[in-house]
C-alpha cells in the first residue's frame, strides 16, 4: 500500500531518509533490548515493533520543544529527539547512569530537557496531565503544543473521558494520539469499545477526530502536523487514531500465541511500516534494497556501543532509595536512610545493581 | 491586622498568593463566579480574572490531573476538591501521580501544588460531606498533609504550602470555618512552617494529642479536666506529614500519659501511627496505656453524627482512665 505523501507537502528527500533511519533505530534497539531481557540482562521490555511509523510520524509532526506525555511505546520518539541511546538503555538496566535513578521499570524513560514527561504505568492517567500542561501553556501565553499518547485500551479508562472533556472545554492546545494497535495485552479492541473507531469518539467531545493509517509515517506526520498547527493557532484539541498493529507480545512477560491468530499477525507483518517506507523510497529512487542491510548494521553497531557504555556504568547505591521523595528530607527518611547506611556490608544483600 | 475566620483566612491567603506569584492559579468546581460553595474563593475571579481563577467540569480526577499538568509545566495550581469525601475519583492522581513525579523521574519533574479540601464532620453532612480521610493519604510517600485549626495558622500554613516544592493536601476542618473561631490574622505574606506542631494548652498530668477540629474539643475537655485538678497538655499536630515527632515525644515525656483524639474511624487511623511512635520511642516514660478517642469504625452517620463524633465528655473519660490507671 503506497504511502500518502500528499499529507506532508514539501517534505525533502533528506527528511524521508531521516524518518526511515529513526524507524529502523527503534526496530533494532527493540530487538537488541528484548534479547537482553531474554538473557536476563534487563528485567522487562516492551517493543514498538510494527508501530514505528505511529511513533516517529507523531514526533515528526510537532516541534522538538512541544511537550510529550507518552504511554508505553514512545521511547523511540525520545531517541528521535536526541536522547542518547546509552541513557535509554541505562534506564532499562536501572543503574547509576539512569537519570531516573532506577525508580521505574524499563521502557519508562523521560527527560525534561527533551520535554518528554515520565509515565507511571497506570493506563490513561497521562491524558489529564497532557490537558493540564496544554492549559498551562495557554494560561502563560506560550505557543507550546502538547502531544498526549494513549493506546486503544486507554480509551476505556475514566481519564480518557475526563482528559478529552477538559481539553475541549478549555480549548487546550493538545493532540491526543491513540496508537490503536488493536490489542490491550490479550483483549481486542472489540472488547474495549462499542464504537466502530476511536476517532469517532472525538465528535461527542466537540473536537476534530481522525483515523489515519498508522503504518504510513507520512499520514501520521501530516495529521499530527495539521492538528498541532490548529492547536497552536488557538483551534483547540484533536483526537488522532493511528490504526496499527502490535506485532509482538504486549511485553516480554506476554505470550500472544495464547490469544490471537498467527495468521492475523502475518497479515499485519505484510503491512509493516518500515517495509512500506523502504518500498516508497525505492520507488522514488532514493534507496536501493542493497542499502538496507548496511543501514541496519550501522545502527546495530551504534546500539551495541551504547549497550557497552550503559552496562559499564556504576550501580546505584542504597542511598538512591531515599532521595527525591521531597525537595527537603523529613526526619523519618533521614532516619531510615541512616539505618540502611549503618548496616554492615555483609548484611546488604540488596546492595549493588538494580535487581533483575 | 483584622479579625478573621478560618474561611476568611483561606481567602486572604489565596488572594495574597495570587497577588504575589503569577504562577498561582485556582481551579475547581464552582470556585469562579460563585466563589466556592463555602465562599473560600469569593471575589478572587473578579479580582484576578478567569484566566487564573476558573471553574472546572465536574470531575475530581480531571481537577487534580490537569492541576498536575499545570504544575509540571511550571504553574502553582491550587485545585479545590469541594468536599474531601469527593476526592476518591482523584485518589490515583494524588497518590500515584502527584506524589510520585519527583521520585519516579529522578527529580526531572516535580509537582508543586496545593490541594485544598474541606474535611470532617459536625455540619450535618452525612457520610459524603463529613469524612476525615487523612490516614489514607498519610500512607503516601511524596505527599504532605496539613490540617489547620486557627485562622492565623490557616493563612500561614496555606502560604507555606503554596511555597512548598511538593504536593500538599491542605485539609480544612469545615466545622471550625464558623465565626465562633475568629481571631486576629496578620496582613500580607507570612508563613507558618509545615511539620511543626503547636502546644495549645500547657499541662503536666496528661497529653492529648490531636489535629483538626478535634483540637478544639480537646481544649474543651482540658478545661473540664482542670475543674477536677487534672492538668492537660493539648498538642495540635497541624501537619500530619511531615509529622513533628519531636513535639510528640516532648509532650509525652512531660506528662507520661497520652490520649490521642481524632475524628476518623479508630482502626488504622493516624492515631495508630502516633501510638506506635510513642510505644517505640518513649514507652519507658508511660505511666498508663495509650488511649485513643476516635470516630467509630462505622460509616459517618447523618442523623446520629453526635453519637459518632468524639465530644469533650468522651475525651474526658479517656483522660480520667489514663490518669487513674
XYZ file of C-alpha atoms in Angstrom:
681
model
C 0.000 0.000 0.000
C 1.551 3.286 -1.096
C 2.302 5.957 1.474
C 0.217 9.103 1.289
C 2.844 11.739 0.696
C 0.170 14.308 -0.085
C -0.146 14.635 3.714
C 3.338 16.089 4.003
C 3.725 18.604 1.187
C 7.235 19.881 0.749
C 8.930 17.064 2.646
C 12.522 16.796 1.487
C 14.379 13.676 0.439
C 16.666 14.111 3.435
C 13.681 14.171 5.789
C 12.328 10.997 4.243
C 15.631 9.232 4.871
C 15.734 10.583 8.415
C 12.273 9.127 9.111
C 13.391 5.752 7.791
C 16.513 5.797 9.948
C 14.531 6.758 13.032
C 12.126 3.870 12.492
C 14.926 1.389 11.877
C 16.675 2.659 15.016
C 13.613 1.753 17.074
C 13.312 -1.665 15.439
C 16.964 -2.504 16.045
C 17.011 -1.108 19.591
C 13.862 -3.031 20.481
C 15.259 -6.246 19.023
C 18.512 -5.935 20.961
C 16.818 -4.987 24.226
C 14.252 -7.762 24.005
C 17.195 -10.138 23.541
C 18.865 -8.606 26.592
C 15.713 -9.285 28.553
C 15.734 -12.909 27.393
C 19.346 -13.146 28.554
C 18.467 -11.735 31.971
C 20.412 -8.520 31.453
C 17.322 -6.327 31.889
C 14.139 -7.113 33.781
C 11.413 -6.295 31.318
C 10.882 -4.942 27.850
C 8.062 -3.887 25.558
C 8.713 -3.282 21.887
C 7.073 -0.869 19.450
C 7.573 -3.342 16.607
C 5.056 -2.640 13.879
C 4.156 0.739 15.374
C 7.277 2.705 14.471
C 5.505 4.895 11.920
C 2.938 5.969 14.503
C 5.652 6.913 16.975
C 8.053 8.643 14.600
C 5.334 10.245 12.490
C 3.855 11.804 15.618
C 7.123 13.207 16.922
C 7.987 14.444 13.434
C 4.655 16.282 13.289
C 5.401 18.545 16.251
C 8.283 20.788 17.261
C 11.049 19.383 19.443
C 10.088 21.984 22.068
C 6.498 20.740 22.264
C 5.678 18.642 25.302
C 5.003 14.941 25.104
C 3.105 12.829 27.601
C 3.994 9.330 26.472
C 2.450 5.955 27.170
C 4.382 2.665 26.966
C 5.699 2.542 23.415
C 7.069 6.006 22.617
C 10.685 5.623 23.758
C 11.743 5.793 20.137
C 10.348 9.300 19.954
C 12.558 10.377 22.822
C 15.564 8.945 20.963
C 14.377 10.751 17.815
C 14.592 13.995 19.816
C 18.225 13.286 20.599
C 18.044 11.475 23.915
C 21.274 9.462 23.987
C 20.804 5.754 23.307
C 23.043 4.813 26.223
C 20.760 6.738 28.597
C 17.725 4.977 27.146
C 19.433 1.631 27.709
C 20.679 2.649 31.176
C 17.053 3.363 32.092
C 16.185 -0.182 31.084
C 19.049 -1.505 33.212
C 18.291 0.879 36.084
C 21.868 1.648 37.069
C 23.772 4.759 38.093
C 23.653 6.148 34.551
C 19.842 6.093 34.540
C 18.671 9.679 35.022
C 15.533 8.278 36.662
C 17.810 6.555 39.221
C 16.306 3.112 38.859
C 12.897 4.217 40.049
C 10.906 2.851 37.129
C 10.628 -0.357 35.199
C 12.314 -0.446 31.783
C 10.701 1.387 28.850
C 9.659 4.331 31.051
C 12.360 6.810 30.005
C 11.720 10.533 30.442
C 13.767 13.678 30.057
C 12.960 17.222 30.994
C 15.494 18.527 28.502
C 13.541 16.800 25.741
C 10.115 17.757 27.133
C 9.097 14.137 27.460
C 7.310 13.541 30.747
C 7.558 10.488 32.986
C 4.758 7.934 32.618
C 3.521 5.924 35.580
C 2.190 2.637 34.074
C -1.390 3.323 35.162
C -3.327 3.388 31.914
C -4.728 6.732 30.823
C -3.528 8.828 33.748
C -1.268 10.897 31.491
C -4.199 12.231 29.477
C -5.385 14.695 32.110
C -1.746 15.720 32.590
C -1.473 16.379 28.861
C -4.540 18.578 29.041
C -3.179 20.342 32.127
C 0.179 21.059 30.502
C -1.664 22.471 27.496
C -3.931 24.577 29.723
C -0.851 25.925 31.499
C 0.835 26.798 28.214
C -2.285 28.662 27.179
C -2.520 30.452 30.549
C 1.108 31.533 30.223
C 0.626 32.608 26.613
C 3.269 30.184 25.283
C 2.872 28.599 21.872
C 3.687 25.134 23.200
C 1.577 22.266 21.903
C 1.191 19.011 23.801
C 1.167 15.511 22.391
C -0.620 13.053 24.659
C -0.236 9.382 23.749
C -2.526 6.509 24.558
C -3.264 3.005 23.385
C -6.623 1.561 22.448
C -7.057 0.101 25.949
C -6.813 3.567 27.490
C -9.941 4.679 25.653
C -11.896 2.673 28.258
C -10.302 4.497 31.196
C -12.067 7.324 33.020
C -9.116 9.610 32.367
C -9.687 9.360 28.622
C -13.117 10.880 29.024
C -12.009 13.437 31.570
C -8.848 14.420 29.716
C -10.639 14.936 26.415
C -13.585 16.686 28.025
C -11.411 19.191 29.900
C -9.305 19.764 26.789
C -12.360 20.591 24.711
C -13.919 22.852 27.359
C -10.715 24.913 27.702
C -9.765 24.624 24.009
C -6.403 23.395 25.220
C -3.611 23.059 22.640
C -3.239 19.297 22.871
C -3.198 16.498 20.340
C -4.331 13.131 21.671
C -2.605 10.415 19.751
C -4.106 6.967 20.078
C -1.881 4.196 18.812
C -4.639 1.696 18.213
C -2.549 -1.455 17.916
C -5.766 -3.432 18.362
C -4.665 -5.388 21.425
C -4.527 -4.373 25.093
C -2.455 -7.344 26.272
C -4.929 -10.124 25.368
C -8.081 -8.069 24.887
C -9.002 -6.951 21.359
C -10.433 -3.524 20.591
C -13.893 -5.044 20.096
C -13.850 -5.821 23.835
C -12.737 -2.297 24.765
C -15.377 -0.335 22.982
C -18.687 -0.495 21.206
C -17.530 2.311 18.942
C -16.508 1.435 15.423
C -13.378 3.550 15.821
C -11.524 5.577 18.418
C -11.578 8.642 16.216
C -15.372 8.874 16.157
C -15.395 9.423 19.916
C -13.960 12.886 19.262
C -17.246 14.123 17.882
C -19.029 13.740 21.201
C -16.358 15.836 22.903
C -16.644 18.603 20.370
C -13.236 18.234 18.791
C -11.995 17.002 15.418
C -11.166 13.314 15.237
C -9.346 11.493 12.504
C -8.350 7.900 11.891
C -5.187 7.549 9.879
C -3.193 4.634 8.581
C -0.802 4.241 11.497
C 1.674 2.291 9.399
C 2.055 5.212 6.989
C 4.568 7.583 8.519
C 3.515 10.411 6.192
C -0.165 10.057 7.050
C 0.625 10.175 10.757
C 3.053 13.058 10.440
C 0.653 15.046 8.275
C -2.306 14.529 10.570
C -0.301 15.473 13.663
C 1.211 18.486 11.933
C -2.244 19.766 10.955
C -3.669 19.152 14.413
C -0.687 20.756 16.135
C -0.881 23.753 13.826
C -4.556 24.157 14.580
C -3.883 23.864 18.333
C -1.078 26.440 18.120
C -3.417 28.830 16.353
C -5.997 28.576 19.126
C -8.115 25.901 17.461
C -8.117 23.563 20.462
C -7.590 19.823 20.760
C -7.755 16.965 18.272
C -8.000 13.207 18.658
C -5.996 11.219 16.149
C -6.285 7.467 15.897
C -3.384 5.665 14.278
C -4.618 2.275 13.178
C -1.622 0.000 13.542
C -0.728 -3.400 14.919
C 1.318 -4.773 17.792
C 3.391 -7.408 16.028
C 4.973 -8.736 19.230
C 3.622 -9.543 22.685
C 2.449 -6.762 24.970
C 5.791 -7.110 26.743
C 8.488 -9.636 27.488
C 6.089 -11.149 30.039
C 3.372 -11.874 27.486
C 2.747 -14.829 25.154
C 0.395 -13.636 22.398
C 0.058 -17.119 20.889
C -2.361 -17.825 23.753
C -4.988 -15.469 22.430
C -4.571 -14.424 18.832
C -4.491 -15.965 15.413
C -0.973 -16.161 13.945
C -2.475 -15.527 10.519
C -3.632 -12.091 11.731
C -0.057 -11.325 12.789
C 1.314 -12.451 9.428
C -1.256 -10.303 7.654
C -0.102 -7.212 9.532
C 3.560 -8.042 9.052
C 2.875 -7.733 5.343
C 1.835 -4.128 6.098
C 4.963 -3.452 8.123
C 5.602 0.311 8.337
C 9.346 0.060 7.702
C 8.898 -2.208 4.682
C 6.350 0.214 3.288
C 8.732 3.130 3.778
C 11.516 1.200 2.036
C 9.201 0.459 -0.883
C 8.345 4.132 -1.094
C 11.967 5.228 -1.048
C 12.966 2.663 -3.657
C 10.092 3.766 -5.901
C 11.251 7.344 -5.537
C 14.782 6.398 -6.432
C 16.107 7.427 -3.033
C 17.059 3.978 -1.916
C 18.191 0.668 -3.250
C 17.429 -2.592 -1.457
C 21.177 -3.249 -1.078
C 21.435 -0.263 1.280
C 19.100 -1.717 3.875
C 21.407 -4.301 5.430
C 24.293 -1.815 5.823
C 21.910 0.704 7.438
C 20.740 -1.919 9.913
C 24.334 -2.970 10.554
C 25.411 0.609 11.217
C 22.546 1.196 13.657
C 23.151 -2.182 15.243
C 26.747 -1.155 15.876
C 25.575 2.146 17.412
C 23.200 0.289 19.695
C 25.897 -2.246 20.586
C 28.284 0.555 21.544
C 25.556 2.217 23.628
C 24.811 -1.066 25.399
C 28.509 -1.448 26.277
C 28.613 2.074 27.697
C 25.386 1.626 29.645
C 26.344 -1.763 31.048
C 29.686 -0.411 32.221
C 28.037 2.244 34.389
C 28.250 2.132 38.154
C 25.407 0.509 40.036
C 23.050 2.575 42.143
C 23.649 2.674 45.869
C 21.171 2.069 48.662
C 21.133 5.845 49.242
C 19.319 6.249 45.922
C 16.241 4.693 47.502
C 15.902 7.696 49.784
C 16.359 10.762 47.573
C 13.778 12.711 45.548
C 10.802 11.899 47.748
C 10.546 15.568 48.719
C 12.712 18.611 47.986
C 13.586 18.586 51.691
C 14.263 15.473 53.751
C 11.895 14.803 56.672
C 13.144 13.147 59.857
C 11.741 9.714 59.090
C 13.516 9.455 55.742
C 16.741 10.767 57.254
C 16.494 8.130 59.950
C 15.673 5.300 57.565
C 18.471 6.244 55.169
C 20.942 6.378 58.028
C 19.792 2.982 59.255
C 20.488 1.473 55.853
C 23.841 3.220 55.595
C 24.808 1.924 59.017
C 24.382 -1.725 58.136
C 27.489 -3.808 57.689
C 28.496 -4.781 54.172
C 27.589 -8.445 54.723
C 24.033 -7.502 55.614
C 23.494 -5.540 52.483
C 22.031 -8.241 50.358
C 20.120 -5.608 48.415
C 23.163 -3.520 47.638
C 24.648 -3.379 44.170
C 22.971 -3.380 40.798
C 19.259 -2.933 40.487
C 17.898 -6.455 40.992
C 16.849 -8.065 37.759
C -4.394 43.219 61.260
C -8.047 42.251 61.174
C -10.034 39.519 62.835
C -10.964 36.669 60.573
C -12.463 33.221 60.497
C -10.596 30.206 59.136
C -12.592 30.597 55.945
C -11.636 34.252 55.702
C -8.016 33.316 56.304
C -8.131 30.840 53.418
C -9.493 33.564 51.150
C -6.877 36.023 52.411
C -4.034 33.551 51.795
C -5.253 32.754 48.283
C -5.603 36.442 47.470
C -2.158 37.179 48.865
C -0.647 34.355 46.811
C -2.440 35.345 43.590
C -1.188 38.900 44.002
C 2.397 37.914 44.727
C 3.005 34.988 42.413
C 1.924 34.929 38.754
C 2.293 31.176 38.701
C -0.595 30.679 41.113
C -3.893 29.564 39.576
C -7.036 28.331 41.304
C -9.350 25.735 39.824
C -12.224 23.588 40.962
C -15.943 23.109 40.927
C -17.777 26.414 41.490
C -14.655 28.287 42.615
C -15.087 31.013 39.999
C -18.090 33.240 39.745
C -19.839 31.989 42.850
C -16.650 31.845 44.923
C -16.946 28.247 46.053
C -19.745 26.509 47.915
C -18.209 27.726 51.204
C -17.126 31.050 49.605
C -13.444 30.296 50.197
C -12.595 31.797 46.799
C -15.109 34.629 46.987
C -14.170 37.614 44.853
C -10.961 36.084 43.536
C -12.095 35.560 39.961
C -13.396 39.136 39.752
C -10.075 40.468 41.020
C -7.637 38.146 39.239
C -9.512 37.167 36.040
C -10.950 33.974 34.690
C -7.526 33.057 33.367
C -6.245 32.496 36.916
C -9.368 31.521 38.861
C -11.662 29.194 36.976
C -14.454 26.687 37.245
C -13.882 23.148 36.040
C -16.120 20.426 34.722
C -17.429 18.169 37.453
C -14.702 15.530 37.669
C -12.260 15.356 40.548
C -9.810 13.185 38.617
C -9.727 15.898 35.986
C -9.260 18.683 38.514
C -6.232 17.002 40.070
C -4.954 15.514 36.803
C -4.973 18.831 34.954
C -3.518 20.595 38.003
C -0.649 18.091 37.864
C -0.055 19.002 34.234
C -0.023 22.689 35.162
C 2.458 22.053 37.969
C 4.712 20.041 35.634
C 4.725 22.992 33.258
C 5.704 25.466 35.976
C 2.495 26.897 37.384
C 1.498 26.669 41.053
C -2.040 25.330 40.844
C -4.331 25.301 43.864
C -7.124 22.875 42.993
C -10.102 22.726 45.305
C -11.947 19.486 45.995
C -15.352 20.657 47.129
C -15.559 18.113 49.950
C -12.769 15.716 50.902
C -15.354 12.955 50.526
C -15.290 13.585 46.769
C -11.551 13.105 46.356
C -11.579 9.360 45.779
C -12.101 9.551 41.999
C -8.830 11.524 42.099
C -7.119 9.227 44.604
C -4.917 7.681 41.943
C -3.901 11.111 40.666
C -2.964 12.224 44.180
C -1.122 9.166 45.469
C 0.310 7.592 42.298
C 0.899 10.665 40.171
C 1.285 13.974 42.041
C 3.094 12.376 44.969
C 5.369 10.250 42.768
C 6.590 12.523 39.968
C 9.706 13.710 41.757
C 10.757 10.218 42.739
C 9.899 8.298 39.614
C 11.551 10.848 37.361
C 14.702 11.109 39.467
C 13.860 14.758 40.085
C 13.382 15.586 36.380
C 9.743 16.532 37.020
C 8.143 17.869 40.184
C 4.590 18.623 41.150
C 4.286 21.620 43.462
C 0.591 22.142 44.091
C -1.808 22.596 46.985
C -4.968 20.532 47.020
C -7.476 22.261 49.268
C -10.386 20.263 50.643
C -12.850 20.919 53.436
C -12.885 17.891 55.724
C -14.529 16.452 58.818
C -17.975 16.310 60.312
C -20.170 18.395 62.516
C -22.175 20.140 59.800
C -24.875 17.535 59.267
C -23.417 16.394 56.009
C -23.857 12.651 56.281
C -21.236 10.211 55.073
C -20.448 12.071 51.870
C -19.786 15.507 53.347
C -18.120 14.633 56.651
C -15.205 12.247 56.350
C -11.708 12.649 57.731
C -9.600 10.503 55.446
C -6.151 11.838 56.289
C -4.877 8.369 57.147
C -5.281 7.115 53.568
C -3.062 9.936 52.415
C -0.602 9.728 55.304
C 0.408 6.361 53.843
C 1.690 8.143 50.742
C 5.379 8.951 50.346
C 5.783 12.179 48.411
C 2.699 13.912 49.779
C 2.470 16.430 52.611
C -0.696 16.816 54.670
C -1.685 19.851 56.683
C -4.721 20.478 58.869
C -5.016 23.962 60.368
C -7.071 24.716 63.462
C -6.863 28.504 63.856
C -7.323 31.422 61.438
C -3.781 32.801 61.793
C -2.299 29.343 61.304
C -4.556 28.721 58.344
C -3.165 31.649 56.413
C 0.456 30.999 57.361
C 0.269 27.273 56.703
C -1.516 27.751 53.397
C 1.136 30.210 52.221
C 3.841 27.747 53.306
C 2.082 25.033 51.360
C 1.922 27.259 48.270
C 5.663 27.981 48.579
C 6.460 24.304 49.032
C 8.153 22.422 46.192
C 5.999 19.328 46.664
C 2.296 18.490 46.601
C 0.437 19.380 49.774
C -3.012 18.191 50.781
C -4.483 21.083 52.755
C -7.435 19.855 54.788
C -9.715 22.482 56.218
C -11.926 21.279 59.087
C -15.136 22.830 57.874
C -16.844 22.663 61.251
C -14.473 25.389 62.524
C -14.940 27.636 59.473
C -17.602 29.059 61.800
C -17.473 32.644 63.086
C -17.125 31.315 66.633
C -13.469 30.616 65.817
C -12.351 34.128 64.910
C -9.006 35.678 65.745
C -6.600 38.310 64.529
C -4.826 37.398 61.326
C -1.743 39.319 60.196
C -1.877 41.223 56.910
C 0.272 40.382 53.902
C 2.545 37.429 53.308
C 3.771 35.389 56.265
C 4.304 31.699 56.732
C 3.861 29.130 59.457
C 6.243 26.218 58.845
C 4.900 22.822 57.794
C 5.839 19.926 60.058
C 5.694 21.898 63.317
C 3.126 21.064 65.980
C 1.815 23.623 68.482
C 1.065 23.251 72.181
C -2.400 24.789 72.550
C -2.642 24.287 76.277
C 0.236 23.579 78.640
C -0.226 20.884 81.239
C 1.613 18.350 83.339
C -0.620 15.340 84.031
C -1.704 14.062 80.639
C -1.165 14.888 76.974
C -3.994 14.998 74.476
C -2.545 14.755 71.002
C -4.971 15.850 68.333
C -5.477 17.516 64.956
C -8.189 19.255 63.019
C -11.474 20.268 64.623
C -10.896 17.758 67.408
C -8.221 20.055 68.869
C -10.980 22.423 69.933
C -12.893 19.554 71.509
C -9.706 18.535 73.323
C -9.340 22.086 74.649
C -12.885 21.931 75.946
C -12.064 18.638 77.658
C -8.910 20.179 79.120
C -10.984 22.977 80.617
C -13.342 20.490 82.214
C -10.404 18.431 83.496
C -8.964 21.495 85.164
C -12.094 21.642 87.329
C -11.045 18.221 88.588
C -7.448 19.371 89.120
C -6.125 17.473 86.168
C -3.623 19.450 84.127
C -3.904 18.607 80.417
C -1.424 19.465 77.714
C -3.063 19.739 74.297
C -0.794 19.241 71.322
C -2.110 20.280 67.893
C -0.155 18.421 65.207
C -1.003 20.965 62.464
C 0.829 18.760 59.948
C 0.151 15.056 59.563
C 3.027 14.765 57.136
C 5.730 15.637 57.877
C 4.949 14.784 61.467
C 6.578 16.778 64.274
C 7.845 13.711 66.086
C 9.977 15.794 68.474
C 6.923 17.658 69.757
C 5.009 14.404 70.206
C 7.803 12.831 72.222
C 8.361 16.009 74.226
C 4.784 16.229 75.434
C 4.779 12.520 76.259
C 7.960 12.951 78.289
C 6.388 15.919 80.092
C 3.312 14.044 81.211
C 3.847 10.282 80.865
C 0.187 9.799 79.927
C -1.348 10.052 76.489
C -4.774 10.380 74.903
C -4.966 10.615 71.124
C -8.122 12.270 69.828
C -9.213 12.221 66.182
C -12.373 12.197 64.172
C -11.656 9.452 61.653
C -12.615 5.817 62.259
C -10.466 4.455 65.030
C -8.959 1.410 63.337
C -5.988 2.221 61.140
C -6.430 5.923 61.791
C -3.448 8.236 62.069
C -3.729 7.890 65.849
C -2.414 4.364 65.461
C 0.798 5.736 63.970
C 1.186 8.220 66.824
C 0.623 5.431 69.353
C 3.185 3.233 67.615
C 5.792 6.001 67.577
C 5.281 6.644 71.292
C 5.468 2.930 72.060
C 8.674 2.586 70.049
C 10.441 5.653 71.389
C 9.083 6.628 74.785
C 7.477 3.579 76.341
C 9.751 3.929 79.352
C 8.039 7.175 80.419
C 4.481 5.901 80.070
C 2.557 5.611 83.337
C -0.561 4.237 81.663
C -1.650 2.634 78.393
C -2.105 4.986 75.452
C -5.790 5.752 74.909
C -7.435 6.588 71.600
C -10.638 8.561 71.344
C -11.822 8.475 67.755
C -14.747 8.079 65.451
C -16.260 4.616 65.423
C -15.433 2.013 62.801
C -18.654 2.843 61.027
C -19.528 4.990 58.051
C -20.221 8.563 59.074
C -23.909 8.774 60.072
C -26.241 11.629 59.199
C -28.874 11.807 61.924
C -26.667 10.434 64.695
C -23.445 12.280 63.939
C -23.330 13.494 67.539
C -23.061 9.859 68.598
C -20.237 9.209 66.145
C -18.172 12.326 66.774
C -15.938 12.307 69.841
C -17.027 15.020 72.231
C -15.396 16.562 75.298
C -17.081 14.006 77.537
C -15.525 11.067 75.716
C -12.119 12.703 75.778
C -12.555 13.460 79.451
C -13.409 9.829 80.155
C -10.184 8.806 78.456
C -8.265 11.415 80.438
C -9.737 10.010 83.663
C -8.868 6.495 82.564
C -5.188 7.179 81.902
C -4.771 9.452 84.946
C -6.302 6.888 87.320
C -4.679 3.839 85.745
